Coordinates of C-alpha atoms in Angstrom, one line a residue:
X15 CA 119.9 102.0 133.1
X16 CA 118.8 98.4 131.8
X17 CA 119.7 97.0 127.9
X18 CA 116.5 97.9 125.6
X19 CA 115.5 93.8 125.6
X20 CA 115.2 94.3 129.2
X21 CA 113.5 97.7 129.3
X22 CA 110.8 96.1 126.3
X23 CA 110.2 92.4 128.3
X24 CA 110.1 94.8 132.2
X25 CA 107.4 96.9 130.3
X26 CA 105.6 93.9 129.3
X27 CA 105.8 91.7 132.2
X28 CA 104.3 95.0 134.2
X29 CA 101.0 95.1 131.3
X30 CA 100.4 91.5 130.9
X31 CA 98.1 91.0 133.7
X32 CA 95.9 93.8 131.6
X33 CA 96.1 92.4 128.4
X34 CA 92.6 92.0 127.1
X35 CA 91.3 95.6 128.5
X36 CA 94.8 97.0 127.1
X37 CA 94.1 99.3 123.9
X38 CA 96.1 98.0 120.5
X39 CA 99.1 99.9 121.3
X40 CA 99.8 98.1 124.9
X41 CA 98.4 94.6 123.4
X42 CA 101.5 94.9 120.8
X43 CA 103.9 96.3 123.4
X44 CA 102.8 93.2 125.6
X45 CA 103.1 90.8 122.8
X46 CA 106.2 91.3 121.5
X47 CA 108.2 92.1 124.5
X48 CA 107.3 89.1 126.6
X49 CA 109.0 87.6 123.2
X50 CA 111.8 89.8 123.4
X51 CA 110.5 91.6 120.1
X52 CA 111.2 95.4 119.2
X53 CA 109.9 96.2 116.3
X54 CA 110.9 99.1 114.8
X55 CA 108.2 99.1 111.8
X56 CA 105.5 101.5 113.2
X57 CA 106.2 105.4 113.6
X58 CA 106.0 107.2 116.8
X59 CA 103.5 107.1 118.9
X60 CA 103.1 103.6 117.8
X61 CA 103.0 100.2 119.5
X62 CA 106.5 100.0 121.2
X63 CA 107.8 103.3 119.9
X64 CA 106.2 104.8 123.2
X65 CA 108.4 102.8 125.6
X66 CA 110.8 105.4 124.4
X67 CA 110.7 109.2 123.7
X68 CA 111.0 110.5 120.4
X69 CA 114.6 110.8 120.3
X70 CA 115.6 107.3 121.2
X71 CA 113.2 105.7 118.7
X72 CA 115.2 107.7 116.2
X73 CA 118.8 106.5 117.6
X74 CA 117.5 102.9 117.5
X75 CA 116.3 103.2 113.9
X76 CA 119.8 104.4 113.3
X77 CA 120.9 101.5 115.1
X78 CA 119.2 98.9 113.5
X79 CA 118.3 100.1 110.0
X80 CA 116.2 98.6 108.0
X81 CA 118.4 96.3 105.0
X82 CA 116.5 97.3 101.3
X83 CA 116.3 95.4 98.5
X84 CA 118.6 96.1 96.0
X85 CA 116.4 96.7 92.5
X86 CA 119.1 97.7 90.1
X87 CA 119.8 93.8 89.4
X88 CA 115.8 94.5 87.7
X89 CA 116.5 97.3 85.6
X90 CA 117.0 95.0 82.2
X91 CA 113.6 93.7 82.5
X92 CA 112.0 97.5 82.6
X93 CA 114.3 97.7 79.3
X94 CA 112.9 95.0 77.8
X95 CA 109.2 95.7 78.9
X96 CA 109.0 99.4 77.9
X97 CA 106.5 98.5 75.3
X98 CA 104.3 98.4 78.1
X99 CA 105.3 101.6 79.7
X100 CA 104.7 103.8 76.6
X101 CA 101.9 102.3 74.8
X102 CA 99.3 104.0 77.2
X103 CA 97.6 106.9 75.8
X104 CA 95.9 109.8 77.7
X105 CA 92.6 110.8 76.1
X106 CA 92.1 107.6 74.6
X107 CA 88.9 105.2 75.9
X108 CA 89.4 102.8 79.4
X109 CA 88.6 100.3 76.5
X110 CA 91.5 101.0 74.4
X111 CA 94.3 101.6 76.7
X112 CA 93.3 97.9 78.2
X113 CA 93.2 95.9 75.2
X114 CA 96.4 97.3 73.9
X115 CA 98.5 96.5 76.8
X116 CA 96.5 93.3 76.9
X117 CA 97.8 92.2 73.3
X118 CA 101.8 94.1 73.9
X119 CA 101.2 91.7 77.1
X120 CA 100.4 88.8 75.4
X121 CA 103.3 88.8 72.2
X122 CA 105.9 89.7 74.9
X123 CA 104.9 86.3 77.2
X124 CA 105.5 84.5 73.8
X125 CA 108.9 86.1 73.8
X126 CA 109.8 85.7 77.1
X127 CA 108.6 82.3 78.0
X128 CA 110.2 79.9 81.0
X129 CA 108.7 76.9 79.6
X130 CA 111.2 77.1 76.8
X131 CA 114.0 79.1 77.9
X132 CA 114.8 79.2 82.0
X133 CA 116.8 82.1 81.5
X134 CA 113.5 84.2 81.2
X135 CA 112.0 83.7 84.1
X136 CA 112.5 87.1 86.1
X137 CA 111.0 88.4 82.5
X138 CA 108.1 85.7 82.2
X139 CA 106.6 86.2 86.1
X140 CA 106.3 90.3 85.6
X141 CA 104.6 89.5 82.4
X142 CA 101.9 87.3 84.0
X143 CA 102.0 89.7 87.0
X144 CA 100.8 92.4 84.8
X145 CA 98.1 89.6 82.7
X146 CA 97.1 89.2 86.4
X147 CA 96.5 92.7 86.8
X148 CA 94.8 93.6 83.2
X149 CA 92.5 90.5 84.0
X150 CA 91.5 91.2 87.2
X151 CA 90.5 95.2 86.1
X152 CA 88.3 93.6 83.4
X153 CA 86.8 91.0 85.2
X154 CA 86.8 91.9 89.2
X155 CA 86.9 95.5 89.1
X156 CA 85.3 95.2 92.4
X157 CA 88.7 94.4 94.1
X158 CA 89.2 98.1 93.2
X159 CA 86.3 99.5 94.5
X160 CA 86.0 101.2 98.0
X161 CA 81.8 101.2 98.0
X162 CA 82.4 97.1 97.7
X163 CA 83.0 95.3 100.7
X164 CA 85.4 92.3 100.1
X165 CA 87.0 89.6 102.4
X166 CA 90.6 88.4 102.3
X167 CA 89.5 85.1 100.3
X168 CA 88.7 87.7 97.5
X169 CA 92.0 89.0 97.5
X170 CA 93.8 85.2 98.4
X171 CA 91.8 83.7 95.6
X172 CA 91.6 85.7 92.5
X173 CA 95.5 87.9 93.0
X174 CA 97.4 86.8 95.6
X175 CA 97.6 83.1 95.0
X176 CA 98.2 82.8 91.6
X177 CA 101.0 85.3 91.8
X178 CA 102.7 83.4 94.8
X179 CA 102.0 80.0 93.3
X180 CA 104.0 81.7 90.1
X181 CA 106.8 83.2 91.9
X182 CA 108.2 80.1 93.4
X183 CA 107.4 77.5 90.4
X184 CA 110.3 75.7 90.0
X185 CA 112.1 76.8 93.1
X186 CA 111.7 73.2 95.1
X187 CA 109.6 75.2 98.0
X188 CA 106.0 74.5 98.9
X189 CA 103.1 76.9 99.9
X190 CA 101.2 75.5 102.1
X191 CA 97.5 77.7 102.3
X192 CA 95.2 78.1 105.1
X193 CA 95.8 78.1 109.3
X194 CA 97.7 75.7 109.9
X195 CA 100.7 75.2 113.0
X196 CA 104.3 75.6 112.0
X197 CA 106.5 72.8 112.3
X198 CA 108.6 72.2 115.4
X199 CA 109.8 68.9 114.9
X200 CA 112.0 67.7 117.1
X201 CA 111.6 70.9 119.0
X202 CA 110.1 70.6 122.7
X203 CA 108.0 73.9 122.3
X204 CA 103.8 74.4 122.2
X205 CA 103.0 75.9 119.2
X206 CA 99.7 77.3 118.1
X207 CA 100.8 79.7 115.7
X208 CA 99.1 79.3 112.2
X209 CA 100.2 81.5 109.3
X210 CA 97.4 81.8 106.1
X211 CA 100.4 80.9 104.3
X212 CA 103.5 79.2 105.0
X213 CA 106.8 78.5 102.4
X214 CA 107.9 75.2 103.3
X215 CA 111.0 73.1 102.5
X216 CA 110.1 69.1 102.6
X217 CA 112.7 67.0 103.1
X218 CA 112.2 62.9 103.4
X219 CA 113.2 61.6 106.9
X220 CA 113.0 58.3 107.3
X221 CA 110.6 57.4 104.4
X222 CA 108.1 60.3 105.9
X223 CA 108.1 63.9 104.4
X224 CA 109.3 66.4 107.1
X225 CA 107.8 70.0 106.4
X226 CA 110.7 73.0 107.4
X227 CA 109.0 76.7 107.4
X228 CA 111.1 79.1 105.7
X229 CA 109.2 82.1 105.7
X230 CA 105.2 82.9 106.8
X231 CA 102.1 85.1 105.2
X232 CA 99.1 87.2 107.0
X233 CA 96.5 88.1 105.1
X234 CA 93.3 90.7 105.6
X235 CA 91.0 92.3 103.7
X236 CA 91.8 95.8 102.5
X237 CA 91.9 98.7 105.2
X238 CA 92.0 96.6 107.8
X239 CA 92.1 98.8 110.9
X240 CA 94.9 99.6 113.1
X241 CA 94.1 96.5 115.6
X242 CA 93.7 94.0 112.7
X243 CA 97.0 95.5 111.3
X244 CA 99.1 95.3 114.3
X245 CA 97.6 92.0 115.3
X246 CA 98.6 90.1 112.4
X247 CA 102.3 92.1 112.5
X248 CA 102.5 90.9 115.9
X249 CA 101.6 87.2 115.1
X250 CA 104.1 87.5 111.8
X251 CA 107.3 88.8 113.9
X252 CA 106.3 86.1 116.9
X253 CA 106.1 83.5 113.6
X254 CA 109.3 84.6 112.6
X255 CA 110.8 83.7 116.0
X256 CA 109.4 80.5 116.3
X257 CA 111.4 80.0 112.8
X258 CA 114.6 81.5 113.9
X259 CA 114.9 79.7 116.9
X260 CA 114.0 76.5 115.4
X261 CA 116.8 76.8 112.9
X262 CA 119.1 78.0 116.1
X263 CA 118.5 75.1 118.0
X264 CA 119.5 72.7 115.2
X265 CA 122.5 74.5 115.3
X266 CA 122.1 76.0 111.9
X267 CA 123.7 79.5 111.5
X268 CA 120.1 81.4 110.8
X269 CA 119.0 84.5 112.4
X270 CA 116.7 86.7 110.8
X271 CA 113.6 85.3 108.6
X272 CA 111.5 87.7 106.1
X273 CA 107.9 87.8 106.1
X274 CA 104.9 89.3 104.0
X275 CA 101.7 91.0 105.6
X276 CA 98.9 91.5 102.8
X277 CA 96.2 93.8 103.1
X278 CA 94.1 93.6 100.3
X279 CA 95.9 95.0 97.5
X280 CA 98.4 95.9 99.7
X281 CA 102.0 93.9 100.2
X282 CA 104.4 94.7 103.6
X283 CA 107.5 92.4 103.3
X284 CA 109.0 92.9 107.0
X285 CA 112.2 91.0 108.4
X286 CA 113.1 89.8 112.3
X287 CA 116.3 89.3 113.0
X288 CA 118.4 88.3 116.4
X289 CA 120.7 91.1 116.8
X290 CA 122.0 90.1 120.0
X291 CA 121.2 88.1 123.0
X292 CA 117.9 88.0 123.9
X293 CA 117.0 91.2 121.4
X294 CA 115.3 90.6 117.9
X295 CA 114.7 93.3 115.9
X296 CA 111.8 94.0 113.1
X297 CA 112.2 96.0 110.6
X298 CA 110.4 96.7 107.3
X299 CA 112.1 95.6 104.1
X300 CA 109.5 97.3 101.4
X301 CA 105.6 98.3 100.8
X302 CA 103.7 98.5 97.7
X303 CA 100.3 99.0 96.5
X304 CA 98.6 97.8 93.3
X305 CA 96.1 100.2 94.2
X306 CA 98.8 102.8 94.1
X307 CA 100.3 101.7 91.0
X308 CA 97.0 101.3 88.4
X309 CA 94.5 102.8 89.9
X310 CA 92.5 105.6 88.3
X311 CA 95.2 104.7 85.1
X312 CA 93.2 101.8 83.6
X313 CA 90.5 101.6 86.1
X314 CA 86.9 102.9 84.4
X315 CA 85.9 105.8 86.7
X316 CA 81.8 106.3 87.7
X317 CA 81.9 109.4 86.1
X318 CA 82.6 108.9 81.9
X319 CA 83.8 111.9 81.5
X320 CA 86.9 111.8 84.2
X321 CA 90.3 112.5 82.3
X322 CA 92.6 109.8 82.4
X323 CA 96.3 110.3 84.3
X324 CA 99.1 109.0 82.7
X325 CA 100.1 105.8 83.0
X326 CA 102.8 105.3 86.4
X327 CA 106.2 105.1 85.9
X328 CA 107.0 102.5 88.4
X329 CA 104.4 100.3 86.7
X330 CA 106.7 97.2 86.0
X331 CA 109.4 98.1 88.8

């Protein structure tokens, strides 16, 4: 019997010499356990869930479960926003249904706006979420559209950056777009990891500004495929450990960093963390779709005549 970071890094070390004729699931197994990585994301028969049988992936799930976000804390902002919930009307035109949630949209950002009062702001991002949303049915339906081939600058550029760029106004953290390496200063260690997006903390050392990652982003088109997918999941969790063990060897007390994995209108917010020596442990925090949430609701079908569904309850959640 050996611990499960030895039985992961043993299988690893015994594929490595194969890696670039290995399929996805051995690249991943390869990857992540010469890093000492178990991720415990993907279902079985999945990347690493095949180093063990069926019943030991469920005990280690058991073992390490995945922490969820608590979403009660939001449940005043659905409240407040149930304008938007109930103003949607089935049988009435694509036209309609848009341009009254458009103006309910529009009076409740005067309402609820962090310019003037701080104490809005939870209120004031889901409200220019949902503008973002409306706006980008209207005026890039193709985002939505499966017959449309897109790249992840389509997604990056007209939803995902704005949003992100929203959500941490004000919070003294930078995003920093496009590949570039994550900072290991003062950290004898070759790094050529490069995030599409990384949230940074500057600091001033010295007169010069020192860049600390807190968190990183991969993003890919829509549907990306299972080796695109796992790919970028493997670069996120060996991006995450690069962060960890940055903060370690500072000698702050940090051990387990979130990250976010975007697929087109898809969001994956996963988390690594050390749970013992020589053993970190991924797990996935949350996943949602816009797709999921709007589609076929406000979204003009081909055919005219298609009845509209009513409108989804988790909308503003």
């Amino acid at each position: 019997d050996c611990s499960v970071g030895s039985h992961i890094k043993n299988k690893a070390l015994e594929l490595h010499s194969s890696f670039k004729s290995s399929d996805t699931n051995k690249q991943t197994i390869i990857s992540l356990g010469l890093n000492s990585i178990l991720s415990l994301t993907l279902n079985y028969p999945e990347g690493q869930s095949t180093l063990f049988d069926p019943a030991q992936w469920r005990d280690l799930k058991r073992k390490f479960p995945r922490r969820k976000y608590e979403t009660s804390q939001y449940d005043h902002i659905k409240y407040k926003l149930h304008l938007l919930l109930s103003c949607h009307k089935v049988g009435n035109s694509w036209n309609k249904n848009w341009y009254k949630l458009y103006r309910i949209t529009k009076a409740l950002q005067k309402e609820y706006d962090a310019e003037e009062n701080g104490e809005c702001e939870e209120e004031d991002f889901c409200l220019f979420f949902i503008e973002s949303i409306l706006k980008l049915q209207k005026h890039h339906a193709y985002l939505f559209d499966d017959n449309v081939d897109k790249s992840k600058w389509d997604y990056i550029c007209k939803l995902w950056s704005p949003i992100m760029e929203k959500l941490f106004a004000g919070s003294s953290l930078r995003l920093k777009w496009g590949d570039t390496k994550l900072s290991l200063a003062d950290i004898e260690a070759t790094n050529d990891l490069k995030p599409d997006l990384r949230i940074l903390q500057d600091e001033i050392v010295q007169r010069y500004n020192r860049e600390t990652d807190i968190a990183a982003f991969e993003v890919s088109k829509e549907d990306p495929g299972v080796q695109k997918f796992q790919s970028d999941h493997c670069k996120l969790m060996l991006e995450c450990k690069t962060i960890i063990d940055m903060y370690i060897s500072k000698g702050f007390d940090v051990d387990n960093v979130d990250c976010i994995q975007i697929c087109g209108l898809d969001i994956i917010i996963s988390n690594l963390c050390l749970s013992a020596p020589g053993l970190y442990i991924g797990n996935e925090l949350f996943y949602g779709s816009i797709k999921g949430w709007v589609r076929g609701t406000w979204i003009a079908y081909r055919d005219s005549k298609s009845k509209l569904p009513p409108a989804p309850p988790n909308l503003v959640a």
